[in-house]
Amino acid sequence: MAELSLPFQSKYLPLKKFHDFYRRSMDEPEEFWAEQARHLDWFKTWDKVLEWKPPFAHWFAGGQLNASYNCVDRHVKTWRKSKVAIYWEGEPGDVRVFSYSTLYTEVNKLAAVLKDCGVGKEDRVALYLPMIPELPIFMLACARIGAIHTVVFSGFSAQALADRANDVGAKLLVTADGGFRRGKVIPLKQIADEALAMCPSVEKTIVVRRVNAPVDMEPARDCWLHDMLAEETPLVTPEPVEANDPLYILYTSGTTGKPKGIVHSTGGYLVHNYAAYQWVFNIKEESVYWCTADVGWVTGHSAIVYAPLAHGAAIVIYEGAPDYPTIDRWWHIIDKYGVTIFYTSPTAVRMLMGYGEQWPQKHDLSSLELLGSVGEPINPEAWLWFYKHIGGERCPIVDTWWQTETGGFMISPAPGIERAPLKPGSATLPLPGINADVVDEAGKPMPSEERGLLVIKKPWPGMLLGIHGTPERYQEAYWSRFPGIFYTGDYAVKDKDGYFWILGRSDEVLKVAGHRIGTAELENAAVSHPQVTEAAVVGKADPIKGDSIVIFARLNDGVSPSPTLKQELAQHMRNIVGAMATPDEIYFVTKLPKTRSGKIMRRILKAVANNVSIGDITTLEDEASVDEVIKSYHELKQTG
Ligand code: PRX
């Protein structure tokens, strides 16, 4: 955990400005956040900055605003009308550039299409689209009319799409004829058709033409987007919504088998994201910002769409795979568009590091000023490679810790306020307004350098409003462990300087290439295979992906394990969840190690999967005898 001597940081010590700003945010949180909120345009000012009835927070109660107005309309009233909003590049190399003026026109057009489809305030719209401009534009169009969007990542299967569209009660689905990925076409409409057969609430489907693939159209339900666009550009007045009206619902995995629909507000969410984006990325008028995440995840919602566009920033969006058609595709894009801020995931850095620095060296990356990392812990080796070979030993790296639930950045360096000394692998300090701590099982603060649970002790504006449809589950998942305190599910350590080191999940949630997947969800998918009676899923440490998926499956009586069955089960996981659920290893076992009360002993399975010793089994919190545990361990090690 050594501090790194970086050329750009010593002159910024001793962080007085940051600490004063932070202190104020803790001492006078309501005044502090009200000040931040004034950077947005409100149709009506709030009556109260915070109504806090634990665990429900209403920020800027009574205030009225519109997210699409804040991201688009207010810019076209200024010189930014002709500023580039989006540089979009498709995987085959096609390019579309949108100024704020064109973006305004497009958002209005799609908002009119939504209205023509009968979509109104609070209706739910599912977006199942590749990384094409229509995805952010439809999000903004929904926001414009007060409809709530649910983006479903285009790598999800038909079943996953149907589960989400049904849970949210979607009225409309927007999809495309397909999307490009590594030169292949992903048949999104075909997958959507399978899902739609299971989605009674969806009345209409809008299809965007992207790949020119033939698709089946159901005349009573499906319409091509290009057939619905009006010749004249219609103007759709942005609907004023209350600050706590939901902007979107985004599904994420937790410890149960069912994904949770995280509901985000409009006002608090935008205020948090607007402020934190400035602090973390130090965004300037001339910045060119590229976040490589998919819009289908929270990173895409907050850090591609809402925060950058609310700032009137110029952003880059790229449709395809990082290493296609050549390994230097990303470095080429940075060079081509003069990207100044580049925000990506540790998995991507590790993958591109594996190809070697000769690839970035072919390009001029001197435009870069700031690098960012998100989604998983970044190991010091990847951090240093990123710093040296991409940032040219000139650019600070902001390692941003946050979650789908937090809505915006929480723990991160904040060069927009003052540059803190960086330590490779640490997300550094909580941002202003964020009261984070590391506690023990009883909720008491841990001494420094000792591992504990990461919690947030005070409400913050970007926090989720709840879990769609289930207030009890919201209370139970985040607020029951430590009453009045938000439980993040992560392990962390605070060092002697108060720096936070995030150590990964403390629950049964995996991070596979940065994608968050609950083991319970994967187990449900595995046991839905007709030959599988019982399954347990654990993570195995992977040098590139963070976690990889290992399945221990018990087959039905009389079914013999075979390599074909392994392939079938792997394919089944892809069909039920999506490609990110593909297991790296499958072990067929005759018995899963269990406690006497029938609980699967995951620690043993993890030890087997990771080929490590089971450690001090006498501390296991289960009723099984030590002998039984050892016996199961050895039996399992011999299987597979
Ligand atoms: O475990 C933490 C990890 O990602 C989880 C949240 O995942 P998700 O909701 O998909 O959102 C990811 C993008 C915001 C966290 O509980 N995580 C996120 N950022 C970091 C991280 N782990 C370590 N360092 C980070 N910077």
XYZ file of C-alpha atoms and ligand atoms in Angstrom:
666
model
C 0.000 0.000 0.000
C 2.889 2.297 -0.628
C 2.297 5.847 -1.708
C 3.497 6.446 -5.213
C 5.741 9.316 -6.041
C 4.040 10.843 -9.045
C 5.452 13.886 -10.752
C 2.213 15.864 -10.802
C 1.058 15.582 -7.257
C 3.498 16.896 -4.692
C 2.751 20.508 -5.433
C -0.919 19.951 -4.607
C -0.358 18.864 -1.035
C -1.598 19.162 1.694
C -5.200 18.984 0.373
C -6.501 21.863 2.409
C -9.096 22.911 -0.132
C -10.506 19.399 -0.408
C -10.723 18.895 3.351
C -12.434 22.266 3.906
C -14.943 21.493 1.194
C -15.555 18.020 2.587
C -15.946 19.306 6.149
C -18.568 21.795 4.999
C -20.485 19.048 3.243
C -20.633 17.107 6.517
C -21.380 20.080 8.798
C -24.039 21.689 6.620
C -25.207 18.974 4.244
C -28.453 20.629 3.215
C -26.871 23.988 2.370
C -24.035 22.164 0.651
C -26.280 20.084 -1.613
C -28.643 22.976 -2.283
C -25.635 24.874 -3.625
C -24.820 21.977 -5.939
C -28.452 21.733 -7.043
C -28.382 25.313 -8.276
C -26.111 24.214 -11.142
C -29.153 22.564 -12.708
C -32.191 24.234 -14.248
C -35.349 23.822 -12.180
C -38.887 24.684 -13.251
C -39.756 25.043 -9.578
C -37.380 25.245 -6.623
C -37.638 22.541 -3.968
C -39.533 23.086 -0.725
C -37.138 20.997 1.349
C -33.608 19.792 0.562
C -34.000 16.484 2.388
C -36.864 14.526 3.870
C -35.244 11.572 5.603
C -37.535 8.890 6.940
C -35.069 6.025 7.154
C -34.564 4.171 4.901
C -36.422 6.434 2.473
C -34.843 9.725 1.426
C -36.589 12.380 -0.606
C -34.129 14.944 -1.886
C -35.257 18.339 -3.151
C -38.857 17.484 -2.298
C -41.371 19.631 -4.141
C -38.823 20.734 -6.754
C -39.669 20.297 -10.410
C -37.285 19.732 -13.296
C -36.741 17.630 -16.388
C -33.621 15.581 -17.114
C -33.858 15.934 -20.883
C -34.176 19.715 -20.510
C -31.042 19.773 -18.347
C -29.067 17.567 -20.744
C -30.134 19.163 -24.005
C -32.462 22.184 -24.082
C -30.445 24.399 -21.827
C -27.358 23.937 -23.994
C -29.079 24.869 -27.246
C -29.876 28.226 -25.710
C -26.134 28.946 -25.573
C -23.167 28.774 -27.939
C -23.103 25.026 -27.216
C -25.879 24.700 -29.776
C -23.145 24.065 -32.345
C -20.824 22.198 -29.976
C -20.367 18.468 -30.536
C -22.402 16.463 -28.044
C -21.707 12.941 -29.343
C -19.057 11.491 -31.599
C -20.378 8.033 -32.342
C -18.407 5.334 -34.093
C -19.871 2.010 -35.155
C -17.842 -1.164 -35.092
C -17.644 -1.328 -38.923
C -16.177 2.209 -38.873
C -19.280 4.267 -39.709
C -19.422 7.596 -37.888
C -22.273 9.857 -36.761
C -21.633 13.197 -35.106
C -24.333 15.058 -33.177
C -24.102 18.682 -32.154
C -26.267 19.711 -29.199
C -28.632 21.186 -31.774
C -28.958 17.879 -33.665
C -29.285 16.017 -30.415
C -32.128 18.343 -29.454
C -33.882 17.629 -32.765
C -33.420 13.876 -32.407
C -34.632 13.783 -28.804
C -37.738 15.717 -29.817
C -38.385 13.364 -32.743
C -38.151 10.255 -30.594
C -40.194 11.822 -27.810
C -42.942 12.472 -30.403
C -42.719 8.827 -31.534
C -43.120 7.650 -27.944
C -46.161 9.862 -27.506
C -47.650 8.543 -30.748
C -47.289 5.060 -29.290
C -49.404 6.152 -26.340
C -46.533 6.387 -23.866
C -47.058 8.982 -21.158
C -45.855 10.038 -17.731
C -44.759 7.141 -15.488
C -45.233 4.519 -18.213
C -42.329 2.096 -18.365
C -40.352 1.673 -21.576
C -37.848 -1.171 -22.004
C -34.825 -0.373 -24.175
C -32.998 -3.393 -25.591
C -30.547 -1.784 -27.970
C -26.918 -2.047 -29.041
C -24.549 0.870 -28.418
C -26.038 3.081 -31.102
C -27.015 6.753 -30.699
C -30.688 5.813 -30.501
C -30.051 4.286 -27.072
C -29.116 7.506 -25.221
C -31.559 9.446 -27.392
C -34.469 7.179 -26.424
C -33.441 7.516 -22.762
C -33.595 11.289 -23.049
C -36.856 11.068 -25.011
C -38.420 9.004 -22.208
C -37.172 11.500 -19.632
C -38.604 14.324 -21.724
C -42.157 13.009 -21.453
C -41.817 11.756 -17.869
C -41.759 8.071 -18.890
C -39.449 5.724 -16.965
C -36.850 3.794 -18.936
C -35.478 0.369 -18.184
C -32.413 -0.329 -20.238
C -31.658 -4.025 -20.615
C -28.045 -4.686 -21.628
C -28.064 -6.106 -25.162
C -25.932 -9.079 -24.060
C -28.806 -10.407 -21.937
C -30.857 -13.392 -23.107
C -34.553 -13.478 -24.063
C -35.428 -14.843 -20.633
C -33.508 -12.093 -18.829
C -35.135 -9.441 -21.016
C -38.590 -10.913 -20.373
C -38.009 -11.078 -16.602
C -37.043 -7.405 -16.502
C -39.776 -6.178 -18.864
C -42.364 -8.117 -16.858
C -41.154 -6.992 -13.449
C -41.303 -3.388 -14.534
C -44.587 -3.818 -16.449
C -43.189 -2.329 -19.668
C -45.743 -0.926 -22.078
C -43.347 -0.501 -24.967
C -40.134 -2.202 -26.042
C -37.541 -0.566 -28.258
C -35.041 -2.837 -29.980
C -33.002 -3.066 -33.202
C -32.736 -5.505 -36.080
C -29.332 -6.365 -34.615
C -26.041 -5.026 -33.330
C -22.428 -5.584 -34.375
C -20.032 -7.352 -32.054
C -16.642 -8.603 -33.238
C -17.823 -8.527 -36.828
C -20.843 -10.699 -36.112
C -24.460 -9.623 -35.979
C -26.284 -10.154 -32.681
C -29.903 -10.864 -33.710
C -31.567 -8.595 -31.161
C -35.022 -8.541 -32.744
C -35.091 -12.321 -32.853
C -34.128 -12.492 -29.162
C -36.696 -9.791 -28.379
C -39.383 -11.795 -30.203
C -38.688 -14.758 -27.943
C -38.936 -12.474 -24.925
C -42.099 -10.765 -26.164
C -43.890 -14.104 -26.266
C -43.516 -14.018 -22.461
C -44.326 -10.306 -21.933
C -48.068 -9.634 -21.850
C -47.750 -5.989 -20.784
C -45.804 -4.915 -23.892
C -48.283 -3.447 -26.377
C -45.899 -2.165 -29.028
C -42.350 -2.636 -30.254
C -40.268 -0.059 -32.068
C -37.437 -1.488 -34.166
C -34.367 0.557 -35.108
C -32.643 -0.452 -38.322
C -28.959 -0.928 -37.615
C -27.573 -3.962 -39.455
C -30.039 -4.358 -42.343
C -30.832 -7.898 -41.303
C -34.165 -9.427 -42.281
C -36.437 -9.690 -39.246
C -39.958 -10.886 -38.576
C -42.346 -8.023 -37.929
C -45.639 -8.646 -36.158
C -47.893 -6.084 -37.932
C -50.164 -5.410 -34.973
C -47.263 -4.874 -32.600
C -44.008 -3.988 -34.352
C -43.074 -0.775 -36.194
C -39.834 0.340 -37.793
C -38.601 3.542 -36.212
C -37.906 5.135 -39.614
C -41.555 4.620 -40.597
C -42.737 6.448 -37.504
C -40.656 9.598 -37.788
C -42.587 12.706 -38.718
C -41.349 14.729 -41.698
C -41.481 17.985 -39.795
C -39.533 18.041 -36.581
C -42.135 18.113 -33.847
C -41.342 19.948 -30.640
C -42.287 18.110 -27.502
C -42.450 20.239 -24.375
C -40.377 18.727 -21.569
C -42.689 17.463 -18.844
C -41.928 19.002 -15.429
C -41.518 16.120 -12.997
C -41.176 16.179 -9.222
C -37.591 15.656 -8.038
C -38.551 12.251 -6.622
C -40.387 11.004 -9.676
C -38.364 8.087 -11.026
C -36.045 8.771 -13.935
C -35.276 5.115 -14.530
C -35.274 1.589 -13.204
C -32.151 -0.490 -13.741
C -31.843 -4.134 -12.755
C -28.856 -5.449 -10.862
C -27.948 -8.685 -9.130
C -27.939 -9.323 -5.439
C -27.858 -12.289 -3.161
C -31.254 -13.698 -4.098
C -32.088 -15.418 -7.366
C -34.147 -12.490 -8.604
C -32.522 -9.307 -9.957
C -33.495 -6.095 -8.207
C -35.056 -3.183 -10.075
C -33.145 -0.217 -8.677
C -35.269 2.921 -8.910
C -33.489 6.253 -9.326
C -34.975 9.676 -8.795
C -34.706 12.606 -11.165
C -33.630 15.525 -8.947
C -31.281 14.017 -6.385
C -29.776 11.691 -8.973
C -28.962 14.533 -11.360
C -27.633 16.816 -8.626
C -25.288 14.130 -7.309
C -24.108 13.151 -10.773
C -23.616 16.700 -11.967
C -21.516 17.624 -8.937
C -19.489 14.426 -8.633
C -18.700 14.357 -12.348
C -17.109 17.790 -12.024
C -15.138 16.863 -8.923
C -13.857 13.588 -10.338
C -13.270 14.363 -14.000
C -12.580 18.071 -13.741
C -14.619 18.438 -16.918
C -13.800 21.508 -18.996
C -15.534 23.038 -21.965
C -12.883 21.698 -24.332
C -12.733 18.186 -22.818
C -13.450 15.194 -25.043
C -14.667 12.462 -22.767
C -14.928 8.756 -23.472
C -16.380 6.167 -21.117
C -16.121 2.696 -22.622
C -18.904 1.097 -20.552
C -22.102 -0.131 -22.139
C -25.058 2.199 -21.637
C -26.885 -0.892 -20.311
C -25.095 -0.609 -16.939
C -25.253 2.159 -14.356
C -21.879 3.459 -15.529
C -23.456 4.070 -18.898
C -26.534 5.743 -17.420
C -24.678 8.137 -15.138
C -21.252 8.492 -16.727
C -22.108 8.337 -20.437
C -25.550 9.909 -20.587
C -26.797 12.001 -17.676
C -23.712 13.553 -16.040
C -21.674 14.410 -19.158
C -24.651 15.713 -21.137
C -25.934 17.763 -18.194
C -22.474 19.401 -18.325
C -22.721 20.012 -22.065
C -19.625 17.870 -22.614
C -18.456 16.343 -25.892
C -18.553 12.584 -25.542
C -17.378 9.611 -27.580
C -19.483 6.466 -27.902
C -18.122 3.367 -29.619
C -20.354 0.470 -30.562
C -18.105 -2.556 -30.679
C -15.402 -4.713 -29.165
C -12.171 -3.113 -27.881
C -9.866 -5.295 -29.958
C -11.774 -5.457 -33.219
C -10.836 -5.502 -36.074
C -7.358 -4.877 -34.641
C -6.040 -4.867 -31.108
C -5.415 -1.108 -31.180
C -9.007 -0.086 -31.979
C -9.416 1.860 -28.727
C -6.043 3.601 -29.024
C -6.970 4.539 -32.562
C -10.228 6.108 -31.322
C -8.440 8.143 -28.628
C -6.036 9.456 -31.244
C -8.750 10.129 -33.840
C -11.090 12.147 -31.618
C -8.456 13.719 -29.364
C -9.942 12.149 -26.234
C -8.832 13.997 -23.097
C -10.602 11.915 -20.431
C -10.714 8.138 -20.756
C -12.772 6.055 -18.320
C -12.701 2.267 -18.477
C -12.653 -0.961 -16.464
C -9.772 -2.877 -14.891
C -10.743 -5.963 -16.942
C -10.279 -4.008 -20.156
C -6.952 -2.607 -18.954
C -5.727 -6.096 -18.041
C -6.843 -7.510 -21.370
C -5.188 -4.767 -23.405
C -2.090 -4.903 -21.195
C -1.828 -8.584 -22.180
C -1.527 -7.599 -25.852
C 1.442 -5.377 -25.046
C 2.383 -1.718 -25.167
C 3.444 -1.845 -28.813
C -0.250 -1.296 -29.692
C -0.828 2.003 -27.863
C 2.656 3.098 -28.940
C 1.497 3.183 -32.551
C -0.834 6.075 -31.711
C -0.605 9.616 -30.488
C -2.256 9.540 -27.071
C -0.900 12.926 -26.023
C -4.405 14.456 -25.871
C -5.139 12.441 -22.716
C -5.217 14.387 -19.451
C -7.064 12.110 -17.069
C -7.767 8.380 -16.815
C -10.487 6.635 -14.842
C -11.232 3.129 -13.634
C -14.500 1.624 -12.414
C -16.378 -1.548 -11.589
C -13.793 -3.727 -9.847
C -10.671 -3.352 -7.781
C -7.750 -2.420 -10.036
C -4.593 -4.321 -9.195
C -1.443 -2.199 -8.860
C 0.192 -3.887 -11.867
C -2.694 -2.931 -14.193
C -2.841 0.548 -12.604
C 0.834 1.137 -13.310
C 0.591 -0.132 -16.877
C -2.396 2.149 -17.510
C -0.573 5.064 -15.919
C 2.644 4.512 -17.872
C 1.595 3.275 -21.287
C -1.732 5.012 -21.786
C -1.397 8.077 -19.595
C 2.252 8.651 -20.529
C 3.084 9.077 -16.802
C 1.282 12.399 -17.031
C -2.356 11.634 -16.283
C -3.786 10.977 -12.828
C -6.008 7.892 -12.593
C -9.311 8.358 -10.820
C -10.315 5.000 -9.361
C -14.022 5.555 -8.773
C -15.938 3.354 -6.345
C -19.716 3.331 -6.642
C -22.638 1.018 -7.363
C -25.904 0.764 -9.282
C -27.575 1.631 -5.983
C -25.468 4.708 -5.211
C -26.332 6.256 -8.583
C -23.172 8.369 -8.693
C -19.504 8.326 -7.687
C -18.896 7.885 -3.945
C -15.221 7.271 -3.225
C -12.701 8.607 -5.696
C -9.883 11.033 -6.213
C -11.335 14.460 -7.006
C -8.854 16.417 -9.123
C -11.698 18.847 -9.926
C -11.404 20.038 -6.314
C -7.804 19.268 -5.460
C -5.487 16.465 -6.491
C -4.850 13.970 -3.725
C -1.714 11.849 -3.730
C -2.687 8.648 -5.499
C -1.949 5.138 -4.333
C -2.310 2.493 -7.063
C -5.234 0.253 -6.113
C -6.936 2.690 -3.737
C -10.087 4.661 -4.564
C -8.641 7.224 -2.077
C -11.181 9.305 -0.118
C -14.975 9.661 0.040
C -16.251 12.533 -2.082
C -17.844 15.568 -0.433
C -21.280 14.761 0.966
C -20.456 11.060 1.257
C -20.070 9.710 4.773
C -18.381 6.352 4.175
C -16.795 4.118 6.780
C -15.460 0.622 7.365
C -17.147 -1.198 10.247
C -17.167 -4.573 11.959
C -20.104 -6.994 12.149
C -21.578 -4.954 15.004
C -21.350 -1.693 13.056
C -18.400 -0.337 15.054
C -15.676 1.483 13.071
C -12.708 -0.781 12.306
C -9.245 0.290 13.328
C -7.162 1.385 10.344
C -5.489 -1.326 8.251
C -8.152 -3.878 9.290
C -10.665 -5.336 6.897
C -14.322 -4.614 7.522
C -17.604 -3.869 5.777
C -18.020 -0.734 3.729
C -21.040 1.328 4.768
C -22.494 4.766 4.059
C -23.697 6.463 7.195
C -25.765 9.354 5.847
C -28.186 9.637 2.918
C -26.790 11.146 -0.300
C -28.719 12.641 -3.236
C -27.988 9.941 -5.844
C -29.147 7.102 -3.597
C -31.781 4.741 -4.904
C -35.408 5.528 -4.133
C -36.013 1.837 -3.565
C -36.409 -1.512 -5.279
C -39.234 -1.518 -7.791
C -42.375 -2.990 -6.288
C -40.836 -4.239 -3.047
C -40.144 -1.736 -0.263
C -39.532 -4.618 2.193
C -36.785 -6.007 0.023
C -35.154 -2.573 -0.110
C -35.188 -2.350 3.674
C -33.953 -5.899 4.043
C -31.138 -5.764 1.438
C -29.506 -2.499 2.455
C -30.746 -1.233 5.805
C -31.416 -4.216 8.049
C -27.845 -5.183 8.869
C -27.059 -1.820 10.471
C -30.258 0.185 11.114
C -30.140 3.639 9.516
C -26.850 2.831 7.751
C -26.521 1.735 4.131
C -24.780 -1.605 3.705
C -22.866 -1.792 0.421
C -22.003 -5.492 0.331
C -18.283 -4.705 -0.134
C -15.258 -5.383 2.023
C -12.821 -2.527 2.477
C -9.832 -1.355 4.497
C -9.014 2.173 5.518
C -5.278 2.820 5.746
C -3.535 5.124 8.188
C -4.156 8.106 5.884
C -7.881 7.357 5.760
C -7.600 6.035 2.179
C -10.151 3.395 1.210
C -9.051 0.141 -0.417
C -12.010 -1.799 -1.804
C -11.400 -5.514 -1.462
C -14.361 -6.987 -3.353
C -17.774 -8.299 -2.381
C -18.535 -9.694 1.044
C -21.669 -11.418 -0.237
C -22.402 -14.044 -2.864
C -22.114 -11.643 -5.762
C -19.479 -12.084 -8.482
C -17.845 -9.511 -10.699
C -17.152 -11.236 -13.993
C -15.316 -8.862 -16.329
C -16.889 -6.063 -14.315
C -20.427 -7.478 -14.747
C -22.249 -7.977 -11.510
C -23.865 -11.430 -11.233
C -25.326 -13.092 -8.157
C -24.418 -16.736 -7.602
C -28.043 -17.450 -6.631
C -29.193 -16.217 -10.031
C -26.648 -18.463 -11.734
C -27.687 -21.420 -9.578
C -31.329 -20.892 -10.564
C -30.275 -20.890 -14.207
C -28.216 -24.078 -13.756
C -30.968 -26.044 -12.029
C -33.435 -25.077 -14.740
C -31.446 -27.446 -16.993
C -33.553 -30.617 -17.157
C -30.671 -32.931 -16.145
C -29.443 -30.884 -13.185
C -30.878 -31.598 -9.736
C -28.808 -29.268 -7.637
C -26.105 -26.707 -8.295
C -23.743 -24.422 -6.458
C -21.867 -21.600 -8.129
C -18.707 -19.971 -6.837
C -16.202 -17.503 -8.187
C -12.654 -18.382 -9.113
C -10.027 -15.652 -9.211
C -9.221 -14.860 -12.828
C -6.164 -12.806 -13.785
C -8.094 -10.805 -16.389
C -11.809 -11.001 -15.599
C -11.568 -10.650 -11.809
C -13.936 -13.546 -11.145
C -14.752 -16.478 -13.390
C -17.755 -18.761 -12.913
C -17.396 -22.297 -11.595
C -20.434 -24.579 -11.346
C -20.687 -27.661 -9.153
C -23.697 -29.574 -10.413
C -25.384 -32.742 -9.210
C -27.147 -34.568 -12.023
C -30.446 -36.421 -11.909
C -30.211 -40.041 -10.783
C -29.094 -42.249 -13.640
C -27.663 -39.417 -15.761
C -23.972 -39.885 -16.492
C -21.639 -36.921 -16.623
C -20.131 -36.305 -20.066
C -18.274 -33.570 -21.953
C -21.380 -33.081 -24.135
C -23.492 -32.467 -21.076
C -20.953 -29.893 -19.886
C -21.224 -28.066 -23.203
C -24.994 -28.262 -23.040
C -25.061 -26.810 -19.554
C -22.720 -23.990 -20.574
C -24.979 -23.200 -23.543
C -28.013 -23.372 -21.268
C -26.462 -20.725 -18.966
C -25.965 -18.442 -21.974
C -29.564 -18.997 -23.068
C -31.034 -18.313 -19.652
C -28.891 -15.353 -18.571
C -26.620 -14.254 -21.412
C -23.047 -14.693 -22.599
C -21.623 -13.181 -19.401
C -22.938 -16.232 -17.495
C -20.797 -18.687 -19.443
C -19.049 -20.887 -16.867
C -15.292 -21.355 -17.096
C -15.452 -24.680 -15.318
C -18.160 -27.209 -14.566
C -17.715 -30.022 -12.060
C -20.297 -32.804 -11.964
C -20.465 -34.085 -8.390
C -22.423 -36.823 -6.706
C -22.945 -34.751 -3.599
C -22.488 -31.160 -2.554
C -20.810 -30.507 0.803
C -23.480 -29.346 3.227
C -23.936 -28.539 6.849
C -26.286 -30.760 8.836
C -28.985 -28.171 8.359
C -28.567 -28.456 4.598
C -26.647 -25.282 3.820
C -24.076 -25.641 1.056
C -20.573 -25.048 2.378
C -19.403 -22.512 -0.174
C -16.083 -21.964 1.447
C -15.110 -25.521 0.551
C -16.294 -25.127 -3.005
C -14.399 -21.861 -3.319
C -11.264 -23.548 -1.999
C -11.632 -26.367 -4.535
C -12.328 -23.995 -7.408
C -9.372 -21.802 -6.502
C -7.133 -24.736 -5.676
C -6.227 -23.367 -2.267
C -6.273 -24.871 1.178
C -9.545 -24.616 3.071
C -7.784 -22.764 5.844
C -8.907 -22.765 9.396
C -12.033 -24.871 9.133
C -12.609 -24.892 12.851
C -13.893 -21.327 12.480
C -16.567 -22.338 9.998
C -19.928 -21.177 11.170
C -21.664 -24.433 10.420
C -22.622 -27.516 12.256
C -20.671 -30.005 10.196
C -17.864 -31.760 11.944
C -14.334 -30.955 10.928
C -13.899 -34.521 9.649
C -16.927 -34.272 7.406
C -15.657 -31.041 5.934
C -12.244 -32.474 5.189
C -13.774 -35.574 3.654
C -16.006 -33.527 1.317
C -13.077 -31.348 0.385
C -10.957 -34.292 -0.710
C -13.852 -35.952 -2.503
C -14.529 -32.768 -4.443
C -10.881 -32.246 -5.311
C -10.902 -35.622 -6.990
C -13.965 -34.845 -9.125
C -14.239 -32.897 -12.333
O -17.877 -4.478 -5.560
C -17.930 -3.129 -5.958
C -17.505 -3.022 -7.398
O -18.692 -3.049 -8.148
C -19.834 -3.171 -7.298
C -20.988 -2.423 -7.886
O -21.321 -3.003 -9.112
P -22.369 -2.322 -10.067
O -23.601 -2.036 -9.310
O -22.485 -3.190 -11.270
O -21.727 -0.950 -10.479
C -20.481 -0.940 -11.100
C -20.139 0.419 -11.621
C -20.398 1.568 -10.758
C -19.367 -2.632 -5.991
O -20.159 -3.100 -4.921
N -16.800 -1.770 -7.683
C -17.281 -0.690 -8.323
N -16.316 0.246 -8.459
C -15.203 -0.244 -7.865
C -15.521 -1.526 -7.362
N -14.619 -2.251 -6.685
C -13.393 -1.724 -6.506
N -13.018 -0.519 -6.966
C -13.881 0.260 -7.651
N -13.492 1.435 -8.121
